[in-house]
Coordinates of N, CA, C and O in Angstrom, one line a residue:
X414 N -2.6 -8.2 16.5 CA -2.8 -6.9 15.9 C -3.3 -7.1 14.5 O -2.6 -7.9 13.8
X415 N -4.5 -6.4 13.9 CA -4.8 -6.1 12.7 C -4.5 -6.2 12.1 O -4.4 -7.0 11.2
X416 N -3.8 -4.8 12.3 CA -4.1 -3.5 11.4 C -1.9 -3.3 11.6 O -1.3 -3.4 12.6
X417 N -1.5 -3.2 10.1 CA -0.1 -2.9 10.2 C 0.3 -2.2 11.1 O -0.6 -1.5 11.6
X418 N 1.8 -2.0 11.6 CA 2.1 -0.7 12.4 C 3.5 -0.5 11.6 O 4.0 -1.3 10.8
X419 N 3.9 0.6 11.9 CA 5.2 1.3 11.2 C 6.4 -0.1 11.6 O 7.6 0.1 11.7
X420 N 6.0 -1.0 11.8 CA 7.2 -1.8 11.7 C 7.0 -3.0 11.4 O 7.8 -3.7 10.7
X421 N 6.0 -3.3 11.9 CA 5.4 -4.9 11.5 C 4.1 -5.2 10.7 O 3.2 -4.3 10.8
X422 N 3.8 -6.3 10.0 CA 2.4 -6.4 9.3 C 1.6 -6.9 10.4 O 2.1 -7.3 11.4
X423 N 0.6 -6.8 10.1 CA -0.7 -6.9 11.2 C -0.9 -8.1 10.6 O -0.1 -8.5 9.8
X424 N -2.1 -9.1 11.0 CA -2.4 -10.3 10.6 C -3.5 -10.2 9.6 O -3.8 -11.3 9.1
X425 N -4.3 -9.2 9.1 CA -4.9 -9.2 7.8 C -3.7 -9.2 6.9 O -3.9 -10.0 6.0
X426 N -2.8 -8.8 6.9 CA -2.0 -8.1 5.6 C -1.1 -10.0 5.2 O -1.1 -10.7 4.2
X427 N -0.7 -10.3 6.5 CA -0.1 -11.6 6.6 C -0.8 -12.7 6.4 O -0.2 -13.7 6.2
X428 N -2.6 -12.8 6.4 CA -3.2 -13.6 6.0 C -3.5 -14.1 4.8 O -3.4 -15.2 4.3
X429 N -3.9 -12.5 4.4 CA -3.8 -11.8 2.7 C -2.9 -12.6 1.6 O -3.1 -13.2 0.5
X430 N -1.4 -11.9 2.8 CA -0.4 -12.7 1.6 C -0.1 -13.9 1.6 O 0.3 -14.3 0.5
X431 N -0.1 -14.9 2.7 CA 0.1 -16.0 2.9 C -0.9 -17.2 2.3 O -0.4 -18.3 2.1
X432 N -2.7 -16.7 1.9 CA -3.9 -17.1 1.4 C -3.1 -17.4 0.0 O -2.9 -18.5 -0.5
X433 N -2.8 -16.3 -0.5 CA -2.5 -15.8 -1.6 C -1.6 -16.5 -1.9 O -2.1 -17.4 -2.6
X434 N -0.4 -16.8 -1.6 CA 0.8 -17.6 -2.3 C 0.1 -18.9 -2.0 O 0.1 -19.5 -3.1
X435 N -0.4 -19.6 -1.2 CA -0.7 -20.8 -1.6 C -1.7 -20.8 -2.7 O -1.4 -21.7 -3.5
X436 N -2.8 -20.1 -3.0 CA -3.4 -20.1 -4.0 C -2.3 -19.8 -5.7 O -2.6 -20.1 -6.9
X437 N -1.6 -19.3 -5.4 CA -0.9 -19.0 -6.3 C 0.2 -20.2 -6.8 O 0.2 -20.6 -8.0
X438 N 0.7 -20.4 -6.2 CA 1.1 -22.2 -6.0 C 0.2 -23.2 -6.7 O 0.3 -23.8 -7.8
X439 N -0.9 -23.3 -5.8 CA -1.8 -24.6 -7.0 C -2.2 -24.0 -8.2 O -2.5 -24.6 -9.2
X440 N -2.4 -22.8 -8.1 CA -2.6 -22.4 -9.8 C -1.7 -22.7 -10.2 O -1.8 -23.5 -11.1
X441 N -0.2 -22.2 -10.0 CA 0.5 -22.6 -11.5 C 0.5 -24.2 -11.3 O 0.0 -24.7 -12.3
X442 N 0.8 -24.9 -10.7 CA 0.3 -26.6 -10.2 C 0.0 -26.9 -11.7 O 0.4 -27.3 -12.7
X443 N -1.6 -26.2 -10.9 CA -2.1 -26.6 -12.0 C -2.2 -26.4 -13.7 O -2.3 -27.2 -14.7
X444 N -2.2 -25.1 -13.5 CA -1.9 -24.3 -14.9 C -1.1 -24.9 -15.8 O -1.2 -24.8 -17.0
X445 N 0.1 -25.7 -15.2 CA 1.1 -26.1 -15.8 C 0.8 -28.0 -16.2 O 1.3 -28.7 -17.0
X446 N -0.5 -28.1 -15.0 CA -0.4 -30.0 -15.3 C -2.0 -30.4 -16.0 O -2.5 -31.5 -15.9
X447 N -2.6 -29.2 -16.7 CA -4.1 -29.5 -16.8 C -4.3 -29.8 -18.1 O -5.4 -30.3 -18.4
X448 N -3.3 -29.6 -19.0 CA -3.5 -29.7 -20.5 C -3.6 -30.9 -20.4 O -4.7 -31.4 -20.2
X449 N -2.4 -31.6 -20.5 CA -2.0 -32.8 -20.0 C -3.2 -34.2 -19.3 O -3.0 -35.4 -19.4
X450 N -4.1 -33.6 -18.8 CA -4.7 -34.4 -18.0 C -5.8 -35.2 -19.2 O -5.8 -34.7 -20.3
X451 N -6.6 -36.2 -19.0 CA -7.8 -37.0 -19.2 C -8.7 -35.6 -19.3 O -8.7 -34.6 -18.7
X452 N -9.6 -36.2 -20.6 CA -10.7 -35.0 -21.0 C -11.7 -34.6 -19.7 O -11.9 -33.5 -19.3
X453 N -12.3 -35.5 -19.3 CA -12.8 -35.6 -17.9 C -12.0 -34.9 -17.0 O -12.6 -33.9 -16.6
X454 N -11.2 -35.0 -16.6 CA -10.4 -34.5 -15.2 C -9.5 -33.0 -16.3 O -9.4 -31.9 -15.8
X455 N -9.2 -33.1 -17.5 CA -9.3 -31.4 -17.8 C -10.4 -30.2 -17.1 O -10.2 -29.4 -16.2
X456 N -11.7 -30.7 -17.9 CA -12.7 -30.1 -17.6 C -12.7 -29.3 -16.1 O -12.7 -28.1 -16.0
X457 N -12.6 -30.4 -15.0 CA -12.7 -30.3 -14.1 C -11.7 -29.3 -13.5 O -12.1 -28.4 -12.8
X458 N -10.3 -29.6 -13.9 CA -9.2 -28.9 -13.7 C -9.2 -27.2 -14.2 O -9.1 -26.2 -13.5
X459 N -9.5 -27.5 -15.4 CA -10.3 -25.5 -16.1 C -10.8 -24.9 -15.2 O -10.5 -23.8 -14.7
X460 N -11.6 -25.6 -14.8 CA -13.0 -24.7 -13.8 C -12.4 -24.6 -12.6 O -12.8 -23.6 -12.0
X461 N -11.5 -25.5 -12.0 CA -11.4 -25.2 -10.5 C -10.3 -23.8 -10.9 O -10.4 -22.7 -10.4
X462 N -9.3 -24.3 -11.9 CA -8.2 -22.9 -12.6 C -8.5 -21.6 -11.9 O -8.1 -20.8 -11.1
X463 N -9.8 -21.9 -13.0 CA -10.7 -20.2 -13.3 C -11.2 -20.2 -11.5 O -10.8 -19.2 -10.9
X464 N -11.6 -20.7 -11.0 CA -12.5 -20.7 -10.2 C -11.3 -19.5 -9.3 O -11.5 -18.3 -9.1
X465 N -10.0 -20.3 -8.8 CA -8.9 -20.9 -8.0 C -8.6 -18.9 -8.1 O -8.5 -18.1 -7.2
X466 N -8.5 -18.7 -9.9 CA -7.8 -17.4 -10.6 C -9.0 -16.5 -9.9 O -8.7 -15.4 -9.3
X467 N -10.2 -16.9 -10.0 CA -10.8 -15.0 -9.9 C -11.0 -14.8 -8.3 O -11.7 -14.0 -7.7
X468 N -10.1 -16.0 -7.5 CA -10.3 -16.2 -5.7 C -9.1 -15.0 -6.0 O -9.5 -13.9 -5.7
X469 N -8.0 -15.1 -6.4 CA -6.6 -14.6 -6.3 C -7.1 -13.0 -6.5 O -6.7 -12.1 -5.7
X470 N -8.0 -12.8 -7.7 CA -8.2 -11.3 -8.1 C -9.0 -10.7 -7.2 O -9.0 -9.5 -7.0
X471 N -9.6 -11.5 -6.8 CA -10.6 -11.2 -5.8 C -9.3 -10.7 -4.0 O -9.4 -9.6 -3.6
X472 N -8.4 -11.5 -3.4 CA -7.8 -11.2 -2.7 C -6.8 -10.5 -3.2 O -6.1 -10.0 -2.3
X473 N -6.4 -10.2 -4.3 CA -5.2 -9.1 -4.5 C -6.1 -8.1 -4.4 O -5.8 -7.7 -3.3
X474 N -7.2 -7.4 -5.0 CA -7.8 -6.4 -4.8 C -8.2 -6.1 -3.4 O -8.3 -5.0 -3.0
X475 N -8.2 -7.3 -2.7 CA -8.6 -6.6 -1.3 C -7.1 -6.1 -0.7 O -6.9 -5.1 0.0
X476 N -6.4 -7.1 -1.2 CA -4.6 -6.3 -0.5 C -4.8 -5.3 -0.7 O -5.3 -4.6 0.1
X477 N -4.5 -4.7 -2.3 CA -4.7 -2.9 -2.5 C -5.5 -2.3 -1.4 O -5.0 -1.6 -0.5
X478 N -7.0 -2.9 -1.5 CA -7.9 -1.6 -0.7 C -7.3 -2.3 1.1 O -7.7 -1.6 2.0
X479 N -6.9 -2.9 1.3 CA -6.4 -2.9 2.9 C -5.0 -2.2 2.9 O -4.5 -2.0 4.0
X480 N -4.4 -1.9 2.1 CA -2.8 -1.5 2.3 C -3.7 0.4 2.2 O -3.2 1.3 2.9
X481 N -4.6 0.7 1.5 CA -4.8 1.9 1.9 C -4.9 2.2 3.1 O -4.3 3.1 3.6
X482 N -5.9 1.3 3.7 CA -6.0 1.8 5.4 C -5.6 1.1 6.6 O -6.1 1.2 7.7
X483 N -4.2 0.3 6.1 CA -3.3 -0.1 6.8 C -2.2 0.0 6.0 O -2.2 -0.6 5.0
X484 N -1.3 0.8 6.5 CA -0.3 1.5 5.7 C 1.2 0.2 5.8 O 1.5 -0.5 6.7
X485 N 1.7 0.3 4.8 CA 2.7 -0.7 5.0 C 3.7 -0.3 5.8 O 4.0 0.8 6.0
X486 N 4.4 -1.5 6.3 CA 5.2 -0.7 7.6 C 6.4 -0.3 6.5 O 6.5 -0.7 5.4
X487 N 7.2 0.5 7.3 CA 9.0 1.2 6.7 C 10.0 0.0 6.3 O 10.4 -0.7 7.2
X488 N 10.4 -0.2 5.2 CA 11.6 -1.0 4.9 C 12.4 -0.5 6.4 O 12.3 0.4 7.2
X489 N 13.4 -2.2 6.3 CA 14.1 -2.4 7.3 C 15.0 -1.2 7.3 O 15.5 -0.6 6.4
X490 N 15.1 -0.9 8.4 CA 16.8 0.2 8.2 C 17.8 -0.1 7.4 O 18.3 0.7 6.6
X491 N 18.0 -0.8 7.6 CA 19.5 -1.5 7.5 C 19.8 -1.8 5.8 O 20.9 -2.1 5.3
X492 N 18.3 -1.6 5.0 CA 18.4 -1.8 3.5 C 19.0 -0.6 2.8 O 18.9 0.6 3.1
X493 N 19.8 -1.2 1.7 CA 20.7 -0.5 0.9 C 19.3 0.4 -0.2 O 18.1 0.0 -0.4
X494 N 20.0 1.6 -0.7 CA 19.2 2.6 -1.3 C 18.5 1.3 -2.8 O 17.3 1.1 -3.1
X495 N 20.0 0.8 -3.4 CA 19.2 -0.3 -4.6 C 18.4 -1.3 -3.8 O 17.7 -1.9 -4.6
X496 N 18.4 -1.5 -2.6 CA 17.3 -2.7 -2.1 C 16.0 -2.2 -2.4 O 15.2 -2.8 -3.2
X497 N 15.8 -1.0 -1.8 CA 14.9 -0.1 -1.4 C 13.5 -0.1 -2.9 O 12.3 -0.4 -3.1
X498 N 14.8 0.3 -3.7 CA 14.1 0.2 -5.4 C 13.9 -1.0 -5.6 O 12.9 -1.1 -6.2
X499 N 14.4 -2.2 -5.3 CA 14.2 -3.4 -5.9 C 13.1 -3.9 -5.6 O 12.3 -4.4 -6.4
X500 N 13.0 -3.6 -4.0 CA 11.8 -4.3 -3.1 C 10.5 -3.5 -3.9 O 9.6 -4.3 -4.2
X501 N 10.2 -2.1 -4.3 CA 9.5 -1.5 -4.4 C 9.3 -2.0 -6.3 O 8.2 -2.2 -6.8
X502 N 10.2 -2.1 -6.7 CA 9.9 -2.5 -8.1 C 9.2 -3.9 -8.2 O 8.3 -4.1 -9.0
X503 N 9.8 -5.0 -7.4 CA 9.7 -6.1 -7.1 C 8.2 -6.2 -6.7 O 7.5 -7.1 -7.1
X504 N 7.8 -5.2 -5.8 CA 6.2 -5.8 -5.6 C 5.1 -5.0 -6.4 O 4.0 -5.4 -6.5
X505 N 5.7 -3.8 -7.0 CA 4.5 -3.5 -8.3 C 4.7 -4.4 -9.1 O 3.5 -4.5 -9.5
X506 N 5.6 -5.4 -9.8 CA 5.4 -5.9 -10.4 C 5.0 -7.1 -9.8 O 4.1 -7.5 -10.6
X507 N 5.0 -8.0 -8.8 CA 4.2 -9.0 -8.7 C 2.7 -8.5 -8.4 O 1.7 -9.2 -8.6
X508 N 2.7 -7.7 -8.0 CA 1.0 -6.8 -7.8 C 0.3 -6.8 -9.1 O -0.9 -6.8 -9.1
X509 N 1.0 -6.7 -10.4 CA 0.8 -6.7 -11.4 C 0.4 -7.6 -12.2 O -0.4 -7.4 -13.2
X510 N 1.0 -8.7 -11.9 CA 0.6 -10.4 -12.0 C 0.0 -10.6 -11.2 O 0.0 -11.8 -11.3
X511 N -0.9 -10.3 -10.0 CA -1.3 -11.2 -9.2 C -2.8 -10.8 -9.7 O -3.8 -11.6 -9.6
X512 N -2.8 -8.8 -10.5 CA -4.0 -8.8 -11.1 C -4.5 -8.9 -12.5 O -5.6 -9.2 -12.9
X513 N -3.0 -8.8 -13.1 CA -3.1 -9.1 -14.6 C -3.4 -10.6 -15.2 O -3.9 -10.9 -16.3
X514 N -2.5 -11.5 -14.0 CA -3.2 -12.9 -14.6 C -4.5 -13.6 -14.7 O -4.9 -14.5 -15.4
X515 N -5.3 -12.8 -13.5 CA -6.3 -13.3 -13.2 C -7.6 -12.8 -15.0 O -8.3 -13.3 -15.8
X516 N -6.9 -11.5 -14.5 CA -7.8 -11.1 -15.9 C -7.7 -11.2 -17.1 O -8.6 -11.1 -17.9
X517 N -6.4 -11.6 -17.3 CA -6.1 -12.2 -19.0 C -6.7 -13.3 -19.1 O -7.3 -13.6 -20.2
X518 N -6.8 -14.3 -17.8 CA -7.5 -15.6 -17.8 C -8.9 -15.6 -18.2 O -9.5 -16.4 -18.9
X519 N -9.2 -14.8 -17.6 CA -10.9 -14.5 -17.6 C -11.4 -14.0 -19.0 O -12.4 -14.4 -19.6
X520 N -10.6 -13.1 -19.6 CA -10.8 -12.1 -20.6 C -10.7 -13.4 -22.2 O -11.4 -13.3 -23.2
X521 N -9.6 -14.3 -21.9 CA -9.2 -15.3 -22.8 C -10.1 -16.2 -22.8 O -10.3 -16.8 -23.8
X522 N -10.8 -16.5 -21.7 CA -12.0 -17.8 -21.5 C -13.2 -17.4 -22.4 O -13.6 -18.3 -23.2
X523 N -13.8 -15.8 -22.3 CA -14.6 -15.5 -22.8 C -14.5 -15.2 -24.4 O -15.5 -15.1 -25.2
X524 N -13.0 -15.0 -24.7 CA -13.0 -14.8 -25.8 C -12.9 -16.4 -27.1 O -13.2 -16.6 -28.3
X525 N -12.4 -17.2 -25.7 CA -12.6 -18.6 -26.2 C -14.3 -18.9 -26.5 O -14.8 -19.5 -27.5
X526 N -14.8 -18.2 -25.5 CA -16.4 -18.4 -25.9 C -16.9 -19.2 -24.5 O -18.2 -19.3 -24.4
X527 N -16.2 -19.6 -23.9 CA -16.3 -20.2 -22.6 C -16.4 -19.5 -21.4 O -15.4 -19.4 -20.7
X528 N -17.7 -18.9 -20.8 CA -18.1 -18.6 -19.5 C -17.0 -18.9 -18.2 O -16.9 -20.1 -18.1
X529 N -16.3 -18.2 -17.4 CA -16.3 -18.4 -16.1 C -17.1 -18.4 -15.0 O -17.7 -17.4 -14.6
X530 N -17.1 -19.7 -14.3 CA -18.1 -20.0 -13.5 C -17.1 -19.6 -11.9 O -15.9 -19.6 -12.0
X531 N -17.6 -19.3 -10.9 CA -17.2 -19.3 -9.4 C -17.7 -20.3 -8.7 O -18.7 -20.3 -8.1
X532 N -17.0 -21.1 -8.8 CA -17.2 -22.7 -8.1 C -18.4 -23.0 -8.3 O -19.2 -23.4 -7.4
X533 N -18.9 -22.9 -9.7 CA -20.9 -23.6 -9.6 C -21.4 -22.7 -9.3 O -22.5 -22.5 -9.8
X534 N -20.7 -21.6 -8.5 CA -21.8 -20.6 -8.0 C -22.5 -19.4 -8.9 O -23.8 -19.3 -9.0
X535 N -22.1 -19.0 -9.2 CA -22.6 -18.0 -9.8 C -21.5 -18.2 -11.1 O -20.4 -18.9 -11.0
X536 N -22.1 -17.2 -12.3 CA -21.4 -17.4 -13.8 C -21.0 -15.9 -13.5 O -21.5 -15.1 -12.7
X537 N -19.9 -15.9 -14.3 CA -18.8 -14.1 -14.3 C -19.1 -13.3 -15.6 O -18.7 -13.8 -16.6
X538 N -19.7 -12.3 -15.6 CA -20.0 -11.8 -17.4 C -18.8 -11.9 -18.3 O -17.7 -11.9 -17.9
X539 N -19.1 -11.9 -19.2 CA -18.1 -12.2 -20.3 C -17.8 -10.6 -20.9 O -18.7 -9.9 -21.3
X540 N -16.6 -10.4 -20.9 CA -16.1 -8.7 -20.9 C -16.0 -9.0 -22.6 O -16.6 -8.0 -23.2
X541 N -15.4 -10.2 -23.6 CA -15.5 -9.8 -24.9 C -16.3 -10.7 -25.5 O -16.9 -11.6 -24.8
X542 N -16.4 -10.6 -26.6 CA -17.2 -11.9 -27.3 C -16.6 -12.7 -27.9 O -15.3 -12.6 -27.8
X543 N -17.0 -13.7 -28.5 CA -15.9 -14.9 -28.8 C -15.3 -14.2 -29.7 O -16.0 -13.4 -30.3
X544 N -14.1 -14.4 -30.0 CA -13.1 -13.8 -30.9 C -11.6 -15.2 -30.7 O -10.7 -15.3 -29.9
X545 N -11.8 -15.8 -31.8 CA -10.8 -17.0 -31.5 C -9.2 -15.9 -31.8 O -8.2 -16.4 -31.3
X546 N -9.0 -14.8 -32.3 CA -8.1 -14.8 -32.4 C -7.2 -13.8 -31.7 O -6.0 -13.4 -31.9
X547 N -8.5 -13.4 -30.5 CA -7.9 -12.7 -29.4 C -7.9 -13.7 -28.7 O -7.2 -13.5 -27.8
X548 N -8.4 -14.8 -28.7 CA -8.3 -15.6 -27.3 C -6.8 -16.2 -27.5 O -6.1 -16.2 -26.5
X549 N -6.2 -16.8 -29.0 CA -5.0 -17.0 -29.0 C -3.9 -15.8 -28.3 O -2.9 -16.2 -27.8
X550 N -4.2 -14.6 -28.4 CA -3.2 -13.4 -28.1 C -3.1 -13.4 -26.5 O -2.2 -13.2 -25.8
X551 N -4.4 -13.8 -26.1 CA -4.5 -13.5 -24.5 C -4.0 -14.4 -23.7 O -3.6 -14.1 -22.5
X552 N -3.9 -16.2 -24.6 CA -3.6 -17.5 -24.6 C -1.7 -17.0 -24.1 O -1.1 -17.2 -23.1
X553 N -1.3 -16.6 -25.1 CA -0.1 -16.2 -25.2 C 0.7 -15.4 -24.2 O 1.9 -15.6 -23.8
X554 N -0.3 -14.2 -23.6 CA 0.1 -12.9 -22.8 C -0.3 -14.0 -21.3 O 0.6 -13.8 -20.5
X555 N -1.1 -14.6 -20.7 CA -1.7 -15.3 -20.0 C -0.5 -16.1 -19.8 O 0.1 -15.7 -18.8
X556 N 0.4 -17.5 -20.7 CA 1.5 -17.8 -20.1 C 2.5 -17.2 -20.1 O 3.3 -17.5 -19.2
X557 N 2.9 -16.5 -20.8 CA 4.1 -15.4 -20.9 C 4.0 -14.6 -19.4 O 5.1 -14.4 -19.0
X558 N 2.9 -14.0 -18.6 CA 3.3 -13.9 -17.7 C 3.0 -15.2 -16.5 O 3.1 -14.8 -15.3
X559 N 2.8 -16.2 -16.6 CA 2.6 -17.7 -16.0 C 4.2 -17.2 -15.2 O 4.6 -16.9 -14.1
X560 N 5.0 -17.4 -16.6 CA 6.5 -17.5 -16.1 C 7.3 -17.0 -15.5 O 8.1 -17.2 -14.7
X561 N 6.4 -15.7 -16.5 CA 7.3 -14.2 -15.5 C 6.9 -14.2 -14.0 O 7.5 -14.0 -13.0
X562 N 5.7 -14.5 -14.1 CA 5.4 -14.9 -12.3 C 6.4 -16.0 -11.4 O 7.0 -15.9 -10.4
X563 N 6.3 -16.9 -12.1 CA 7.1 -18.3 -11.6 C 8.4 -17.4 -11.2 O 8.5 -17.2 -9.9
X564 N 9.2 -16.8 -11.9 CA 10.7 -16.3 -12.1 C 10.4 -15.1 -11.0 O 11.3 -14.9 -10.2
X565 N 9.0 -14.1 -11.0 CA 9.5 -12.9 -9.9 C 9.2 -13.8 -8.4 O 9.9 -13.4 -7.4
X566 N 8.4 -14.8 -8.2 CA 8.0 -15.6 -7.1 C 9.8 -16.3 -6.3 O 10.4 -16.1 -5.2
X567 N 10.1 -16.9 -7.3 CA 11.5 -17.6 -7.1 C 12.5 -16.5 -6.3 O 13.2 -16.7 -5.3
X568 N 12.5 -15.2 -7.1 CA 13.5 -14.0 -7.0 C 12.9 -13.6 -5.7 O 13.9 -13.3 -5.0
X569 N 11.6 -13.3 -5.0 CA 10.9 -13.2 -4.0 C 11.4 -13.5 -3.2 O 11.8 -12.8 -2.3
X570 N 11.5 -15.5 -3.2 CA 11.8 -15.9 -2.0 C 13.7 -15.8 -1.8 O 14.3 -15.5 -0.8
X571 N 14.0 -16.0 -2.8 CA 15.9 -16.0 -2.7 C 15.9 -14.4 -2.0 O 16.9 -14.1 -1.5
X572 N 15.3 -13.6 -2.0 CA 15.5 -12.5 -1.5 C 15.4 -12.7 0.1 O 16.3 -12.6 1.0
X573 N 13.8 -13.0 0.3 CA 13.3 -13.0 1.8 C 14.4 -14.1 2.2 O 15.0 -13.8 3.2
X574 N 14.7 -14.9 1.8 CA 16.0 -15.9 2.3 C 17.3 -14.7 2.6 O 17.6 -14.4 3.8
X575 N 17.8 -14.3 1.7 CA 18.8 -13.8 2.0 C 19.1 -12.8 3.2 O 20.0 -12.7 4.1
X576 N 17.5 -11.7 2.8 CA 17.9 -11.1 3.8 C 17.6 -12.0 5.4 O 18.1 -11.4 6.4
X577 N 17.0 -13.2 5.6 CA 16.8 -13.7 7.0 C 18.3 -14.7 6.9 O 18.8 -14.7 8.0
X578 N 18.9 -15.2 6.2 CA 20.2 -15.9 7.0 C 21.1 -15.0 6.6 O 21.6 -14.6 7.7
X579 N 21.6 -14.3 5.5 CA 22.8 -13.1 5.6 C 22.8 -12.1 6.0 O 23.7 -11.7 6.6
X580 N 21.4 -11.2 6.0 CA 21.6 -10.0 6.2 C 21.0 -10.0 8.0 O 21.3 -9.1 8.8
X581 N 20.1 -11.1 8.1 CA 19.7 -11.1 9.5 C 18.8 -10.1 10.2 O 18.8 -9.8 11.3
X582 N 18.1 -9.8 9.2 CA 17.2 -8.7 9.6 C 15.8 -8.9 9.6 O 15.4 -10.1 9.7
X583 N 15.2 -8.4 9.5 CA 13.6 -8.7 9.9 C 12.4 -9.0 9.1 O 11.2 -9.2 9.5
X584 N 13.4 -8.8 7.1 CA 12.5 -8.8 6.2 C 11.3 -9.9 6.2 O 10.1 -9.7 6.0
X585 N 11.9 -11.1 6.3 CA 11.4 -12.2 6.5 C 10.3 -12.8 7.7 O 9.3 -13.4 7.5
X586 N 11.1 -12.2 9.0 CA 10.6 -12.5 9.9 C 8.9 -12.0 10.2 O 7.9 -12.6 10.5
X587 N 9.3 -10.3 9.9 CA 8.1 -9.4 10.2 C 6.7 -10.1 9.2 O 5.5 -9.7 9.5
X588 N 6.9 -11.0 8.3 CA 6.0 -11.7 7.5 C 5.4 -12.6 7.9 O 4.1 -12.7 7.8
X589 N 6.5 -14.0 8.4 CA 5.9 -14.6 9.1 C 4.3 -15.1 9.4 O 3.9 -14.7 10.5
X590 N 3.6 -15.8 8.9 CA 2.3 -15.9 10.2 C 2.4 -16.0 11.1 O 1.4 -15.4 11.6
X591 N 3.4 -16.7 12.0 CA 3.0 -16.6 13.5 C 4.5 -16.5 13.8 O 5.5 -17.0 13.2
X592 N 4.5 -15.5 14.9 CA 5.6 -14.9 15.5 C 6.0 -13.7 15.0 O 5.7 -13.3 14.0
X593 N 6.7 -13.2 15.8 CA 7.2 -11.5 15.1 C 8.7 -11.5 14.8 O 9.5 -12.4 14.8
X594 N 8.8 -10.3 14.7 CA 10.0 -9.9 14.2 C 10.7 -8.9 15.8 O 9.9 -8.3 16.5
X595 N 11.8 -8.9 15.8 CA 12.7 -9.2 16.3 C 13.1 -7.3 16.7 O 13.2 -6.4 15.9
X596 N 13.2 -7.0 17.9 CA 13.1 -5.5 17.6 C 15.3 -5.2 17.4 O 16.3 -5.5 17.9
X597 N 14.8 -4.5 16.4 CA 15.9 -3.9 15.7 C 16.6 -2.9 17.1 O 16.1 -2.6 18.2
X598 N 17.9 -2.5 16.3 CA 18.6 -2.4 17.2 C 18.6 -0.9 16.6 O 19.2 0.0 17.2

C-alpha cells in the first residue's frame, strides 16, 4: 500500500521517514566530526554536509506535500489526551528542524561567501551576500539547533520504544518498514 490509510502508513510515508533518519544520522556524524578532520578530507566532508543537508530539505518538503494527499493515519486509541499533544508538538517541532536546518546551513554557507554545490551537480543560488557577521549568527542558530535536534531525535525514539515494550501498541510497529502493525482490539 502507498498511500496511508486511517490506521497505518503506506510505504511512501515510511520510506520518506526512514530515508530521512538515516540521512539525518550521517549529518550530525558528520556535522559533529568534520571540523576536526585533515584540510583535504574537511573540504570534502563540507560538501558532502551541504550536499547530504539540501537531500534532507529536499525530502522533508516532499513529506509535507505527501502528508497533504495522504492523510496521516489516527493516533493509537489507547493514547492519553497529554500523549496526543506531545506526539503533535513533538513532530512540528522536529518538522521544524528537519527544514530549518537545512536552511540555516545553506543561508550560513552563502553568507560565509561559500556557494552550495549538489553533489558537483549543479551550484544552489546564494539567498544573502557574504556578510561574515551573519554567517557567525547563522553559525550559531545552525548548531544550537544541531542539538536540539540530537535531544528531540533521542526523546523520539525513547517514546517509539516505550510505547512498543510498555504500552504495547502499535506506535512503533505501524512505522516499521517491513511488516505491519497489529490490528488493535
Amino acid at each position: 500500500m502507498l498511500k496511508n490509510s486511517a490506521a497505518r502508513y503506506g510505504s511512501v510515508t515510511k520510506a520518506l521517514h526512514w530515508f530521512s533518519a538515516v540521512l539525518v544520522f550521517c549529518l550530525l556524524a558528520i556535522g559533529l566530526t568534520m571540523g576536526d578532520a585533515p584540510l583535504a578530507d574537511r573540504i570534502r566532508l563540507y560538501n558532502l554536509h551541504k550536499s547530504l543537508g539540501i537531500l534532507v530539505l529536499a525530502l522533508s518538503l516532499s513529506r509535507v506535500v505527501w502528508h497533504i494527499f495522504s492523510k496521516k493515519p489516527a493516533l493509537v486509541a489507547s493514547l492519553k489526551p497529554y500523549e496526543k499533544k506531545a506526539a503533535h508538538v513533538a513532530h512540528v517541532l522536529l518538522y521544524a528542524a528537519l527544514l530549518g536546518m537545512p536552511m540555516s546551513g545553506w543561508l550560513m554557507s552563502s553568507a560565509h561567501g561559500r556557494s552550495v554545490s549538489f553533489f558537483g551537480l549543479f551550484q544552489l543560488p546564494d539567498f544573502v551576500t557574504q556578510n561574515p557577521a551573519l554567517a557567525e549568527r547563522l553559525e550559531t542558530v545552525h548548531e544550537t539547533m544541531a542539538y536540539a535536534l540530537m535531544a528531540m531525535i533521542a526523546l523520539h525514539v525513547v517514546a517509539a520504544i516505550k510505547h512498543h515494550v510498555i504500552d504495547k501498541d502499535n506506535t512503533l510497529r505501524r512505522m516499521l518498514p517491513f511488516g505491519g502493525a497489529k490490528e488493535e482490539a
